[in-house]
Amino acid sequence: MIGFRLYSLVMDGQWTVEPEELPDGSLRAPDDVVYRRTPRRVTRRIGNEVLAAGAIVVTDVYPEGLTFHVGDAADAAWEDVAPRLVSGRRTDAHDIQWVGHLWESDDGRQLMRFDGEH
């Protein structure tokens, strides 16, 4: 099990839950929806489109770990990630870089997961 924080538009702003990482590497979100990684990389254009459709944004970087962002928090996370998103060949990192993939549920819901590299 991986610990993560889920940010939402609730009164207290956030809470910690324990998601289930399934043996096949998929992620079970707090609402019990299972997402599987697709081979499709996230570009800025794709990220803007998917976010506008209401996708969850997941970031994973040391030492914070796996963090789920929804609603306004997803917008804020995307604003932080987008300028440092690497969608082609990776360069030497002088600051954090993000590499993203689209993940999908069986019913077609999308999630963007970004792994941060220092």
C-alpha positions as a printed NumPy array, in Angstrom:
array([[  0.   ,   0.   ,   0.   ],
       [  1.222,   3.496,  -0.875],
       [  0.22 ,   6.476,   1.251],
       [ -1.157,   9.485,  -0.592],
       [ -3.058,  12.668,   0.068],
       [ -6.32 ,  13.466,  -1.684],
       [ -7.073,  17.151,  -2.146],
       [-10.674,  18.063,  -2.805],
       [-13.204,  20.859,  -2.479],
       [-14.319,  19.658,   0.948],
       [-14.559,  21.935,   3.962],
       [-11.306,  20.817,   5.587],
       [ -9.437,  20.818,   2.265],
       [ -7.65 ,  17.486,   2.522],
       [ -7.498,  14.122,   4.199],
       [ -5.171,  11.146,   4.14 ],
       [ -6.313,   7.748,   2.923],
       [ -4.589,   4.503,   2.02 ],
       [ -5.118,   3.51 ,  -1.599],
       [ -4.551,   0.05 ,  -2.879],
       [ -1.796,  -0.513,  -5.396],
       [ -2.845,  -3.63 ,  -7.24 ],
       [ -0.383,  -6.379,  -8.242],
       [ -0.581,  -5.345, -11.911],
       [  0.626,  -1.824, -11.045],
       [ -2.76 ,  -0.152, -11.376],
       [ -4.038,   2.359,  -8.822],
       [ -7.299,   2.207,  -6.925],
       [ -8.514,   5.752,  -6.238],
       [-10.382,   6.669,  -3.032],
       [-13.705,   6.342,  -4.873],
       [-12.809,   2.677,  -5.665],
       [-12.197,   3.369,  -9.358],
       [ -9.205,   1.434, -10.714],
       [ -6.916,   3.207, -13.186],
       [ -4.387,   1.509, -15.455],
       [ -1.448,   3.156, -17.176],
       [ -1.676,   3.627, -20.914],
       [  1.352,   4.04 , -23.2  ],
       [  0.205,   7.575, -24.045],
       [  2.517,  10.318, -22.729],
       [  1.068,  13.615, -21.541],
       [  1.936,  16.727, -23.543],
       [  0.82 ,  20.231, -22.607],
       [ -1.991,  20.095, -25.177],
       [ -3.23 ,  16.714, -23.97 ],
       [ -2.904,  17.829, -20.353],
       [ -5.019,  20.932, -20.944],
       [ -7.708,  18.885, -22.713],
       [ -7.852,  16.109, -20.133],
       [ -7.835,  18.541, -17.214],
       [-10.691,  20.537, -18.781],
       [-12.665,  17.277, -18.862],
       [-12.217,  16.942, -15.084],
       [ -9.378,  14.433, -14.789],
       [ -7.612,  13.715, -11.523],
       [ -3.954,  14.752, -11.392],
       [ -1.552,  12.481,  -9.522],
       [  1.987,  13.553,  -8.692],
       [  4.729,  11.332,  -7.337],
       [  7.993,  12.87 ,  -6.224],
       [ 10.384,  12.206,  -3.363],
       [  9.902,  12.877,  -0.463],
       [  6.203,  13.803,  -0.735],
       [  5.171,  10.54 ,  -2.364],
       [  2.014,   9.852,  -4.293],
       [ -0.49 ,  12.729,  -4.121],
       [ -3.951,  12.792,  -5.703],
       [ -5.331,  16.229,  -6.719],
       [ -8.964,  16.815,  -7.712],
       [-10.991,  19.899,  -8.623],
       [ -9.202,  23.199,  -8.033],
       [ -6.227,  21.339,  -6.567],
       [ -5.838,  19.46 ,  -9.881],
       [ -5.736,  22.795, -11.711],
       [ -3.074,  24.09 ,  -9.303],
       [ -0.996,  20.91 ,  -9.613],
       [ -1.136,  21.132, -13.421],
       [  0.021,  24.776, -13.268],
       [  3.071,  23.608, -11.291],
       [  3.808,  20.617, -13.536],
       [  3.17 ,  22.03 , -17.032],
       [  6.195,  24.39 , -17.281],
       [  8.568,  21.55 , -16.35 ],
       [  6.832,  18.758, -18.264],
       [  9.141,  16.62 , -20.393],
       [  7.27 ,  14.982, -23.247],
       [ 10.233,  14.053, -25.432],
       [ 13.797,  13.137, -24.67 ],
       [ 14.805,  13.908, -21.1  ],
       [ 17.542,  16.429, -20.468],
       [ 19.926,  16.657, -17.53 ],
       [ 17.863,  17.82 , -14.577],
       [ 18.895,  21.073, -12.902],
       [ 15.483,  21.409, -11.291],
       [ 12.553,  19.064, -11.003],
       [ 11.26 ,  17.607, -14.274],
       [  7.926,  15.849, -14.698],
       [  7.149,  12.91 , -16.962],
       [  3.461,  12.131, -17.367],
       [  1.267,   9.337, -18.665],
       [ -2.452,   9.011, -19.124],
       [ -4.155,   6.374, -17.036],
       [ -7.688,   5.118, -17.716],
       [-10.371,   3.227, -15.856],
       [-12.433,   0.459, -17.421],
       [-15.318,   2.918, -17.864],
       [-13.135,   5.488, -19.671],
       [-12.342,   7.929, -16.859],
       [ -8.916,   9.49 , -17.212],
       [ -6.203,  10.351, -14.751],
       [ -2.868,  12.05 , -15.399],
       [  0.062,  10.753, -13.371],
       [  3.289,  12.738, -13.248],
       [  6.524,  11.35 , -11.844],
       [  8.947,  14.009, -10.664],
       [ 12.657,  13.584, -11.221],
       [ 15.337,  15.723,  -9.587]])
